[in-house]
Tab-separated table of C-alpha atoms in Angstrom:
chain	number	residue	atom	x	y	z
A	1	UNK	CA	-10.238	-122.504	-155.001
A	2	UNK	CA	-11.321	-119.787	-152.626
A	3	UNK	CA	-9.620	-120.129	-148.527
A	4	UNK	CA	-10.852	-117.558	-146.164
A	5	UNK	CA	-9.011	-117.810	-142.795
A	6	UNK	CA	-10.291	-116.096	-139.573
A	7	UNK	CA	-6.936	-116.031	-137.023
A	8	UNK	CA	-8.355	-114.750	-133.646
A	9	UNK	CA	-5.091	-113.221	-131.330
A	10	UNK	CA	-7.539	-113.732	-128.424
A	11	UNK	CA	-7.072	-110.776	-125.809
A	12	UNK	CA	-5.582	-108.387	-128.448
A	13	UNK	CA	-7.424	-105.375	-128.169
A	14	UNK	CA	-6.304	-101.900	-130.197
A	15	UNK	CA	-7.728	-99.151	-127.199
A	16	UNK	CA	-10.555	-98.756	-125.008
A	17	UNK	CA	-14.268	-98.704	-125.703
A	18	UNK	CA	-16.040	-95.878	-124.453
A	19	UNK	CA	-17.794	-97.377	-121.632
A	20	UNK	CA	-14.820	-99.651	-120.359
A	21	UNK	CA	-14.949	-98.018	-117.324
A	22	UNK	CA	-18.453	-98.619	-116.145
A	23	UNK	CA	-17.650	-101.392	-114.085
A	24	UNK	CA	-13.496	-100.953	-113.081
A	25	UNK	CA	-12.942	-96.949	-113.964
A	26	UNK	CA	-9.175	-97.695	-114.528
A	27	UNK	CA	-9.914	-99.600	-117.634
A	28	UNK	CA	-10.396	-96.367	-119.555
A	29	UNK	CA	-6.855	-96.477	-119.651
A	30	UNK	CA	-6.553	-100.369	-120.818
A	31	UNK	CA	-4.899	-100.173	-124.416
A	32	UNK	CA	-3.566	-103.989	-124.817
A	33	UNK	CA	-1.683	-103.672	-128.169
A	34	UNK	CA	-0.020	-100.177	-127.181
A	35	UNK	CA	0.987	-100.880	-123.295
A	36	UNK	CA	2.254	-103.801	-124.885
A	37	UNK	CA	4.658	-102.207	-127.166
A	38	UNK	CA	5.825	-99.721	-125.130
A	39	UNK	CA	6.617	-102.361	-122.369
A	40	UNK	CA	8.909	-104.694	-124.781
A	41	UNK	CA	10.690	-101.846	-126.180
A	42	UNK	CA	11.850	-100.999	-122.458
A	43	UNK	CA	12.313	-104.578	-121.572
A	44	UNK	CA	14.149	-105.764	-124.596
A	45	UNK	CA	16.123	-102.444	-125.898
A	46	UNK	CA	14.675	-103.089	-129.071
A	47	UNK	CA	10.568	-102.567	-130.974
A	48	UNK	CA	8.553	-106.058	-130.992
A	49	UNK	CA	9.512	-107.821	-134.337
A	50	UNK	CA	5.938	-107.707	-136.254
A	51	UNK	CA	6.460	-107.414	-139.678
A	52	UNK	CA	3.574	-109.219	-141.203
A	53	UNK	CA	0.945	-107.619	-138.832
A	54	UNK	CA	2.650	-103.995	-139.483
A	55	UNK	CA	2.381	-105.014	-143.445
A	56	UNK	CA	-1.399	-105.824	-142.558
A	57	UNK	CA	-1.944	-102.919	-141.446
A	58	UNK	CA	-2.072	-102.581	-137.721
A	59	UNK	CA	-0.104	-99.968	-137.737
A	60	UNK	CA	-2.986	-97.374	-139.902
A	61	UNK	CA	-5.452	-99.153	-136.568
A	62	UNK	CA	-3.495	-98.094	-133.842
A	63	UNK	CA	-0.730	-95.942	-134.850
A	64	UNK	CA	1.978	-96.558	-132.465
A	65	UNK	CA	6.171	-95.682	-133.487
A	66	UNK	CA	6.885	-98.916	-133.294
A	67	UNK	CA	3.905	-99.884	-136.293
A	68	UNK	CA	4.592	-99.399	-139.777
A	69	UNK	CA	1.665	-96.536	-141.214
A	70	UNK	CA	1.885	-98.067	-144.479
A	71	UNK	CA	1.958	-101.534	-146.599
A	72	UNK	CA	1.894	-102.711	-150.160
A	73	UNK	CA	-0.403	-105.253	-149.326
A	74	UNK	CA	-3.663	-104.934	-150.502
A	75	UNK	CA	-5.777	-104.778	-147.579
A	76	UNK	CA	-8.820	-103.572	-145.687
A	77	UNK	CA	-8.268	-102.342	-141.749
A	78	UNK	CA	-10.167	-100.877	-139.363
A	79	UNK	CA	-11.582	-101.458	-135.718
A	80	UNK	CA	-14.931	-103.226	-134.186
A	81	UNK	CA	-16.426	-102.952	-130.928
A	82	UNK	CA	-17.630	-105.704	-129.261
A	83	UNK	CA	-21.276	-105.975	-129.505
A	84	UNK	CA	-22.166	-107.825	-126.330
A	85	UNK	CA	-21.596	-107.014	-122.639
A	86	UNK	CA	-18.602	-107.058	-120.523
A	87	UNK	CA	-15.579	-108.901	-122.605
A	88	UNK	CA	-15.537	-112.523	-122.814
A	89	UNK	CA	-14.067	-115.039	-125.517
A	90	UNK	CA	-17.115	-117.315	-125.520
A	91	UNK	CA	-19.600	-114.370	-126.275
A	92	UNK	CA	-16.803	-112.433	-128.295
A	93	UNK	CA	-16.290	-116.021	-130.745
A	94	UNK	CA	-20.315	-116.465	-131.067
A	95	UNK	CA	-20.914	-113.136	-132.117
A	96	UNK	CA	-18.113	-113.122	-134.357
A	97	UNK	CA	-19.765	-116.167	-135.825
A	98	UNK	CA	-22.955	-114.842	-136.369
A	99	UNK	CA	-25.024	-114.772	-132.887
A	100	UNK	CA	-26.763	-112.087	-131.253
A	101	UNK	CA	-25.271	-112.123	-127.395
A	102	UNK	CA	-25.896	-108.246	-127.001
A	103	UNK	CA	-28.374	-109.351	-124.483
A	104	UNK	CA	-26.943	-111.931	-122.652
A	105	UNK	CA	-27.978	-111.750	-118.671
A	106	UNK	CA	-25.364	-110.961	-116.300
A	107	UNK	CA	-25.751	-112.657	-112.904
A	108	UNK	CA	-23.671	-114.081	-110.161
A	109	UNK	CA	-23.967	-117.565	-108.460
A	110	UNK	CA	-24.959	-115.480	-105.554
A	111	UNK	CA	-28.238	-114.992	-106.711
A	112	UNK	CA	-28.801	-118.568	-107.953
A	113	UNK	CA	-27.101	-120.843	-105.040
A	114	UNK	CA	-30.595	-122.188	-104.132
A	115	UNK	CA	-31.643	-123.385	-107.638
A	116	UNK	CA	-28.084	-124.687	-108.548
A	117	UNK	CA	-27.260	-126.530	-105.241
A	118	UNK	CA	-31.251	-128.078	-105.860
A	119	UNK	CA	-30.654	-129.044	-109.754
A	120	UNK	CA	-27.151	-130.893	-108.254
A	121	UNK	CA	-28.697	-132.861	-105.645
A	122	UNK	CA	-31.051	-134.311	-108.023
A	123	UNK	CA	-28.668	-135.190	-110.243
A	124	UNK	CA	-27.316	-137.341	-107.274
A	125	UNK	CA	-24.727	-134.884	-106.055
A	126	UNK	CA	-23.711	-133.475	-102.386
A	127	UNK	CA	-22.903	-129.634	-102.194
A	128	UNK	CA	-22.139	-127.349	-99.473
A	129	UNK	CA	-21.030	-123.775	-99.036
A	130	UNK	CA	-17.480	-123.380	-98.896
A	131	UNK	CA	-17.011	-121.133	-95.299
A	132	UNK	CA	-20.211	-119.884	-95.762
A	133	UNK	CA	-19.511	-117.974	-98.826
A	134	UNK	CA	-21.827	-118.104	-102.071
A	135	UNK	CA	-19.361	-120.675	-103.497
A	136	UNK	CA	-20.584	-124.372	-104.076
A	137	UNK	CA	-18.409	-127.605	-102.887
A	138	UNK	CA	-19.712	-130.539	-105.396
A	139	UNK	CA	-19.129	-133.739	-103.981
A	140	UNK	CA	-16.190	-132.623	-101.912
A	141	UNK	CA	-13.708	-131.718	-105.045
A	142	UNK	CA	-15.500	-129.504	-107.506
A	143	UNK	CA	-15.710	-126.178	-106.833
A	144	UNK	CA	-18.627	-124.254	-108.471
A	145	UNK	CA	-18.249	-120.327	-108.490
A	146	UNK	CA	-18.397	-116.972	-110.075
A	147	UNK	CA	-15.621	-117.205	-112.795
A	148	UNK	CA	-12.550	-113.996	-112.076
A	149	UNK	CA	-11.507	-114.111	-115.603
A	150	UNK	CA	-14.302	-112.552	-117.132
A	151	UNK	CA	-16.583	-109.538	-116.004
A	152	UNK	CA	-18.639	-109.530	-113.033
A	153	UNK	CA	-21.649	-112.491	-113.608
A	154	UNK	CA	-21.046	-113.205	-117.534
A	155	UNK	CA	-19.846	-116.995	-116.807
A	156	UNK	CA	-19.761	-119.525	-113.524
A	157	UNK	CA	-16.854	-122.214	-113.608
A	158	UNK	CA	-17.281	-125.861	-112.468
A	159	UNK	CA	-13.373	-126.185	-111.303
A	160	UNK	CA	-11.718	-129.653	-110.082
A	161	UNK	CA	-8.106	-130.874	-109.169
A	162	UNK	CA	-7.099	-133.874	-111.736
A	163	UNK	CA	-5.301	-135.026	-108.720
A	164	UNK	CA	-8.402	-135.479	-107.150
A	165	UNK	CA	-11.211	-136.323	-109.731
A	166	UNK	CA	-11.530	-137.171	-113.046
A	167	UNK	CA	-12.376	-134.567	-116.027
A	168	UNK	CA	-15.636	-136.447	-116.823
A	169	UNK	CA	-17.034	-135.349	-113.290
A	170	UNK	CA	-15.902	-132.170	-113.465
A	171	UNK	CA	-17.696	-131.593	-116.906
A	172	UNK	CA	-20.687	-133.736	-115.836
A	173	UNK	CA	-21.012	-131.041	-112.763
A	174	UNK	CA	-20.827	-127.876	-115.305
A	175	UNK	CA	-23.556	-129.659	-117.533
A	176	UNK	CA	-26.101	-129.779	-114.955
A	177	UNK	CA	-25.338	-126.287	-114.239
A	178	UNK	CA	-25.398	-125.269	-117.371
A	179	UNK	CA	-28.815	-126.299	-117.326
A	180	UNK	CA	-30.007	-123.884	-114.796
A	181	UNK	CA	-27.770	-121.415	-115.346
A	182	UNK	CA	-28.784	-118.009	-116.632
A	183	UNK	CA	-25.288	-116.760	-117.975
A	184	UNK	CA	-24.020	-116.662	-121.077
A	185	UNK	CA	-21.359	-119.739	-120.150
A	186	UNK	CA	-20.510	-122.079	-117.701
A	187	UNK	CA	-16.924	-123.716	-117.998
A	188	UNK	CA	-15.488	-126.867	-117.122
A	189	UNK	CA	-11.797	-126.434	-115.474
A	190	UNK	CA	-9.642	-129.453	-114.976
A	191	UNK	CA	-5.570	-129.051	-113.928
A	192	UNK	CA	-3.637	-129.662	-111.713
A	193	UNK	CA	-3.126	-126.781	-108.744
A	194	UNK	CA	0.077	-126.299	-106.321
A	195	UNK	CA	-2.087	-126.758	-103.105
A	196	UNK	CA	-6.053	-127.049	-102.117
A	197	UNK	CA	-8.526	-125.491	-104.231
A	198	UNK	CA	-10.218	-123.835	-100.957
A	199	UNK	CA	-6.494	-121.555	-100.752
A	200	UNK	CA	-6.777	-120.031	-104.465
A	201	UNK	CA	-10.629	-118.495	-103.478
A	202	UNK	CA	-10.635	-114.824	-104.102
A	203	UNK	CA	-13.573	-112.388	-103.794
A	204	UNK	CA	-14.040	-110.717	-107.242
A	205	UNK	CA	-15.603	-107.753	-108.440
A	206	UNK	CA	-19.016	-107.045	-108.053
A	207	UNK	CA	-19.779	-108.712	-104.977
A	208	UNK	CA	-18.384	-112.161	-106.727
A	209	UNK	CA	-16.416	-114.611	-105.270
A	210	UNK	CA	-14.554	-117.382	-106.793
A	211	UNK	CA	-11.600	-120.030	-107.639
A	212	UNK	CA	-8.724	-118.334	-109.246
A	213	UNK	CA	-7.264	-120.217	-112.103
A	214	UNK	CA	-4.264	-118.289	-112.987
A	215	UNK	CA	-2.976	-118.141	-109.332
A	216	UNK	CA	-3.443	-121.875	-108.487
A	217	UNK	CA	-1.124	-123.083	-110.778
A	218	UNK	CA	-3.417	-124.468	-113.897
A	219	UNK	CA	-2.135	-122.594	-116.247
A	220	UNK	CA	1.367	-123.418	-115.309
A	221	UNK	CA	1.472	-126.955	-114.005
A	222	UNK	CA	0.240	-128.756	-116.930
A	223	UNK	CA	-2.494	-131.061	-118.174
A	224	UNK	CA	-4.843	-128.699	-118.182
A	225	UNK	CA	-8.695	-129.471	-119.424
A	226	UNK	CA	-11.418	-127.099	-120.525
A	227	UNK	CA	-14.637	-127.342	-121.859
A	228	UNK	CA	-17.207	-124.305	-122.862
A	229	UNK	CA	-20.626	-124.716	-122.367
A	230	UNK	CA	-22.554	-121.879	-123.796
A	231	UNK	CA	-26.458	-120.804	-123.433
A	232	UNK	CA	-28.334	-121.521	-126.102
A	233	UNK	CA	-28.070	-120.254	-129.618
A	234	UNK	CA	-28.707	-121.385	-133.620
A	235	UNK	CA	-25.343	-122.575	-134.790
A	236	UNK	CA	-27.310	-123.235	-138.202
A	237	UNK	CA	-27.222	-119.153	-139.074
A	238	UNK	CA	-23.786	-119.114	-137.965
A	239	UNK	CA	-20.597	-119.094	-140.308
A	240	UNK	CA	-19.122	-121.969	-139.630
A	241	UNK	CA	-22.282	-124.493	-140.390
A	242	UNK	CA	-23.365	-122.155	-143.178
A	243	UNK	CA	-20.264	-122.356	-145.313
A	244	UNK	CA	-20.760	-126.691	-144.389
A	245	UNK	CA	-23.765	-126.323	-145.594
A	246	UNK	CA	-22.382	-124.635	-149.019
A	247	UNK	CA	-19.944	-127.194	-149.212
A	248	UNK	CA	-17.195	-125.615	-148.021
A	249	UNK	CA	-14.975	-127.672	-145.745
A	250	UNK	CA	-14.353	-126.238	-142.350
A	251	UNK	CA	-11.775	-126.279	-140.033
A	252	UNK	CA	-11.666	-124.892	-136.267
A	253	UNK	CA	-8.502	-124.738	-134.469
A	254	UNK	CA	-7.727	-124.012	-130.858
A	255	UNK	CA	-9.834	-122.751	-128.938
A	256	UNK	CA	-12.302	-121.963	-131.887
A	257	UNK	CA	-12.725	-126.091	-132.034
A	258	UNK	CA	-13.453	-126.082	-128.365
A	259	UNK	CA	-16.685	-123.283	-128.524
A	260	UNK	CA	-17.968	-123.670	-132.010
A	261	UNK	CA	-20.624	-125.473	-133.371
A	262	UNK	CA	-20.344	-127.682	-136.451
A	263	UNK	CA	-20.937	-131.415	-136.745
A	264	UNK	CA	-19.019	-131.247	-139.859
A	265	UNK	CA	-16.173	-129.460	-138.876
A	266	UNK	CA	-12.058	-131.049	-138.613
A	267	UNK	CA	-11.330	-130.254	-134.880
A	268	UNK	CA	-7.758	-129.384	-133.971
A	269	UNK	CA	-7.856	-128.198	-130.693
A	270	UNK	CA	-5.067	-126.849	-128.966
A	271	UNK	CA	-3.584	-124.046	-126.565
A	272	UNK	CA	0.203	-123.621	-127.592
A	273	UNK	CA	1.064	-121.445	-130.244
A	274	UNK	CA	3.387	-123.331	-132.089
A	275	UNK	CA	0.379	-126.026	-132.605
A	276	UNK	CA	-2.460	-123.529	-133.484
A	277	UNK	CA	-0.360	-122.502	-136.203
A	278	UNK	CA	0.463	-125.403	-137.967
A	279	UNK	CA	-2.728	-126.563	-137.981
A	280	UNK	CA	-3.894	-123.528	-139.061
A	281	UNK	CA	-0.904	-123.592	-142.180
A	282	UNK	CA	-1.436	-127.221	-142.692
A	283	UNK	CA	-5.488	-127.080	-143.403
A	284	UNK	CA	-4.607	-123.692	-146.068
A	285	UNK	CA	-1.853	-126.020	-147.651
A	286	UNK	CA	-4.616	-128.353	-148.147
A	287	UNK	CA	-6.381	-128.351	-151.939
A	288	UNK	CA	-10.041	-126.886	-152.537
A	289	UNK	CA	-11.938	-124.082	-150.895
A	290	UNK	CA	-11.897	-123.871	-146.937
A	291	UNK	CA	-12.939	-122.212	-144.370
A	292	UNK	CA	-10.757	-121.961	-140.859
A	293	UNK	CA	-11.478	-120.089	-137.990
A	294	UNK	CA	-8.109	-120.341	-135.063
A	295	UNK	CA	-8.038	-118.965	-131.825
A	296	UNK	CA	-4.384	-118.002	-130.620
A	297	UNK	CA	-5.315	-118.445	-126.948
A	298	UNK	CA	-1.559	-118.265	-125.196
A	299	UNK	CA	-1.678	-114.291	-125.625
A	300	UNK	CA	-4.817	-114.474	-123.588
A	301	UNK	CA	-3.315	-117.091	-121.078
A	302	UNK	CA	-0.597	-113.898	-120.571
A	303	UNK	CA	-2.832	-111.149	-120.317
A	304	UNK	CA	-4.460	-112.906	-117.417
A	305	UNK	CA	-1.118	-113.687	-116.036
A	306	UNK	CA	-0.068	-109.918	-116.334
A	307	UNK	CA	2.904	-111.502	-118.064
A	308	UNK	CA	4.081	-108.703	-120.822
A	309	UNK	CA	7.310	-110.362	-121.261
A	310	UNK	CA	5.501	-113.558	-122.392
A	311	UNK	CA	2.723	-111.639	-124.483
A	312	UNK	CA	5.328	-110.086	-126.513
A	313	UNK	CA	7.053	-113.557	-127.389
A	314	UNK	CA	3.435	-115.266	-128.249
A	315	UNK	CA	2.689	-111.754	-130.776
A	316	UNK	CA	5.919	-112.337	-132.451
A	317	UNK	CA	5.263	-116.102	-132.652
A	318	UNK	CA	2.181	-115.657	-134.204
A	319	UNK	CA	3.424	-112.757	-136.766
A	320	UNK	CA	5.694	-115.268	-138.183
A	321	UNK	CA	2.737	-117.288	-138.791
A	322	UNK	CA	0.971	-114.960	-140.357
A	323	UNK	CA	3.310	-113.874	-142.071
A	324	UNK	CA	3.534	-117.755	-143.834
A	325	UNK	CA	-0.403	-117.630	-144.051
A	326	UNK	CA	0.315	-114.054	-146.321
A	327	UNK	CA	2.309	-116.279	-148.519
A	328	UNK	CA	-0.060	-119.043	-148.669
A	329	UNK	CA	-2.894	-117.376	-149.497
A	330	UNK	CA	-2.431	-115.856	-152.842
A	331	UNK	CA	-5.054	-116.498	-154.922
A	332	UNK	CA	-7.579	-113.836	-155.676
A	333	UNK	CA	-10.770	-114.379	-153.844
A	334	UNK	CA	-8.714	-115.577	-150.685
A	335	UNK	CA	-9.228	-113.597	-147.505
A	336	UNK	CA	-7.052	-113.599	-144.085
A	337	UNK	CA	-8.648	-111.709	-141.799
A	338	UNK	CA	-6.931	-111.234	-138.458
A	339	UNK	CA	-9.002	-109.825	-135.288
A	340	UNK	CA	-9.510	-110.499	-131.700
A	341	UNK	CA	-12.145	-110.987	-129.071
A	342	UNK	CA	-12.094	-108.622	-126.456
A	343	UNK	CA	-9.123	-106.832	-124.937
A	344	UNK	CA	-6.701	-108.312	-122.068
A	345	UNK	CA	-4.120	-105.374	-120.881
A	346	UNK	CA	-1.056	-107.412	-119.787
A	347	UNK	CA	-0.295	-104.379	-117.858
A	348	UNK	CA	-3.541	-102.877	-116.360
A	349	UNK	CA	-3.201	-104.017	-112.689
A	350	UNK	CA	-5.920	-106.990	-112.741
A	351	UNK	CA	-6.070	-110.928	-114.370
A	352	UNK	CA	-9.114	-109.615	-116.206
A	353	UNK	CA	-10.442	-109.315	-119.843
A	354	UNK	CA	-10.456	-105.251	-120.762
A	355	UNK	CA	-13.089	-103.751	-122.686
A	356	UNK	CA	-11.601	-102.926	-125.951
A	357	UNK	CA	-11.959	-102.046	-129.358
A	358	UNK	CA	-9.825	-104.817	-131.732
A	359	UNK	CA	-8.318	-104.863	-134.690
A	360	UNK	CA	-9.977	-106.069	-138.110
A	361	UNK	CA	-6.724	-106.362	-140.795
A	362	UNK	CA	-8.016	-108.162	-144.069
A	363	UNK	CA	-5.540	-108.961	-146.151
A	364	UNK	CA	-7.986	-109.588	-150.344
A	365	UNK	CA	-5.721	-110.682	-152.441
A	366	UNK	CA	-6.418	-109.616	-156.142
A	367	UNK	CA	-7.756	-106.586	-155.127
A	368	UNK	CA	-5.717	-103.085	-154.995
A	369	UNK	CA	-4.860	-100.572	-152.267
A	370	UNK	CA	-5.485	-99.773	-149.070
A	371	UNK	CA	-9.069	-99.343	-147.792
A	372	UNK	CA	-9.545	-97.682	-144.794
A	373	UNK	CA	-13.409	-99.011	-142.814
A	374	UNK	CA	-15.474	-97.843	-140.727
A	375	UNK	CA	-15.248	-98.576	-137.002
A	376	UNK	CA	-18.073	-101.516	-136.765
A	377	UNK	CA	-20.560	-101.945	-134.324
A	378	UNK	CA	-19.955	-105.463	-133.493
A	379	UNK	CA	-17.748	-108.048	-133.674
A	380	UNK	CA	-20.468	-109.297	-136.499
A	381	UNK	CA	-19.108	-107.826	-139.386
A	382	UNK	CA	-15.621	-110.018	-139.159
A	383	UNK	CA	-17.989	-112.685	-139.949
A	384	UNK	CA	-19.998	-110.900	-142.884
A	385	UNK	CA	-16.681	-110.266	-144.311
A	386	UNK	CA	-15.648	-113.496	-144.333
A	387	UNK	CA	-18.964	-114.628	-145.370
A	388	UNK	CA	-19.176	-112.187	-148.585
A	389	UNK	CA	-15.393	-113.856	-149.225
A	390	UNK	CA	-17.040	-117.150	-149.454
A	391	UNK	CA	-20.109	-115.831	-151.250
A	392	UNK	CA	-22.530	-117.232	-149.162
A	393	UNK	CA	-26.306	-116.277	-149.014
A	394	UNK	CA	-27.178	-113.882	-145.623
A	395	UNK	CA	-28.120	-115.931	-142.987
């Protein structure tokens, strides 16, 4: 019985890259996991309780005083850059997985307006500009825009009130845009907001101009709905359908169930921590080998909400999980390896994703010591390691 567990703490990034600041020069400065720490130990009196990631070694990653430098868990840590543009969790899980997005094309709904308004109306819908900006009113409740939570032109959002229209439309607007659309993703956005749509628009970086999520209330009001809809790529080379394909079952939780591909796969999805995590326990508690990939998307949810105070409580949620999964997975030839997607400062100044390095703590049971890697290129080699766990065949 072999498990190998990918946990993704989406937004948890270790220090900036070295061209973070191309496109917002303060994000040099954007160090998620140490602004973080610093900022609870002033707000609470007392260090962030993170035992089981300190005895993982984050700590030997991103040294920090409030980190342990040293664990008798027999581990491998270092660091990966991203290996695609800008810093997004759709591109960051699909490369993770397998996929080459290093050339995904950046572009904002500015340049398109012509072809996407043209593709809508022949699916049967009316659109309009909203006040004459490049922003797209579908059908009088769907707003189509530049999405603010990513960089500049890597997705568009299709985003509706639930007061107003149902999720199906919503997503049935985002598919035909997805059809046209050259970016790497287009998102469907459901909730429910604390006034018009029209009064959350914000101009963006880079000459965007969009519907801000975090501001309008989704986030906080409930019910929210989301759907990814990514360009096209081979899911058969990527982890996930290659360990189905070995006969390993698979199972994607949180936001992992929402953006991966696998026809095979159990599905949990789900955005609050405490669910993520038992999912993620009960499918290791489970006999046989498995595979499970789980995105821990509330840190992310904070980071865009500039909300340290609620970052720090979803980290030490999460270390007691992993700290359970340490405990679970015990046999040698198991793997936990624990990373992130991208970077998302709770305290930079901006609702945005940061460009940053993240972590890559692999905890190898039956193995000895502490081995230090190599920074990696790409956010790739999480999923070779997990694949070489598995022993499955290169891709």
């Amino acid at each position: 019985m072999t498990r190998t567990v990918v946990v993704v703490i989406d937004g948890f990034g270790v220090g900036a890259m070295p061209d973070a600041g191309a496109l917002r020069p303060g994000d040099l400065g954007a160090d998620t996991c140490g602004h973080l720490l610093d900022h609870c130990r002033a707000a609470l009196g007392r260090p962030l309780r993170l035992p089981a990631l300190g005895a993982l070694g984050l700590g030997l990653v991103h040294p920090h005083r409030d980190l342990a430098t040293g664990t008798r868990l027999p581990v491998a840590v270092g660091r990966a850059a991203l290996g695609y543009p800008g810093a997004d969790t759709y591109a960051g899980h699909q490369t993770m997985m397998g996929a080459d997005f290093s050339r995904v094309t950046v572009a904002r709904l500015a340049e398109h307006l012509d072809e996407v308004g043209a593709a809508l109306e022949r699916a049967g819908h009316r659109t309009a500009l909203l006040d004459g900006r490049p922003l797209l009113v579908v059908d009088g409740a769907v707003l189509v825009h530049d999405s603010l939570e990513a960089d500049p032109g890597i997705n568009w959002n299709a985003s509706g009130s639930l007061d107003e229209t149902s999720f199906d439309a919503i997503l049935a607007i985002a598919r035909t845009v997805r059809a046209v659309a050259p970016v790497a993703r287009v998102i469907a956005v459901g909730g429910h907001a604390d006034g018009p749509l029209r009064d959350f628009v914000r101009e963006g970086d880079g000459g965007t101009v969009g519907f801000s999520t975090p501001a309008s209330g989704f986030y906080r009001n409930g019910g929210l709905a989301v759907q990814h809809l990514g360009a096209p790529l081979d899911p058969t080379r990527q982890l996930p359908q290659r360990a189905a394909r070995a006969g390993v079952p698979v199972t994607l939780v949180g936001k992992a169930a929402d953006i991966l591909a696998c026809e095979p796969a159990v599905r949990h999805p789900a955005v609050a921590t405490s669910e993520v995590l038992a999912h993620t326990l009960d499918a290791v508690r489970a006999p046989g080998d498995a595979l499970v990939v789980a995105n821990v998307q509330e840190s992310d949810l904070a980071g865009h909400q500039q909300d340290p105070d609620r970052y720090g409580e979803v980290l030490e949620q999460v270390d007691t999980g992993l700290a359970a999964l340490v405990g679970l997975l015990d046999t040698p030839g198991d793997r936990l390896l624990v990373t992130a997607d991208h970077g998302n400062d709770p305290t930079i100044g901006h609702g945005y994703h940061t460009r940053e390095y993240v972590p890559v703590l692999v905890h190898r049971p039956g193995e000895r010591g502490v081995a230090r890697m190599p920074d990696a290129a790409s956010l790739a080699e999480v999923g070779a390691l997990a694949a070489d766990a598995l022993g499955l065949k290169a891709a």
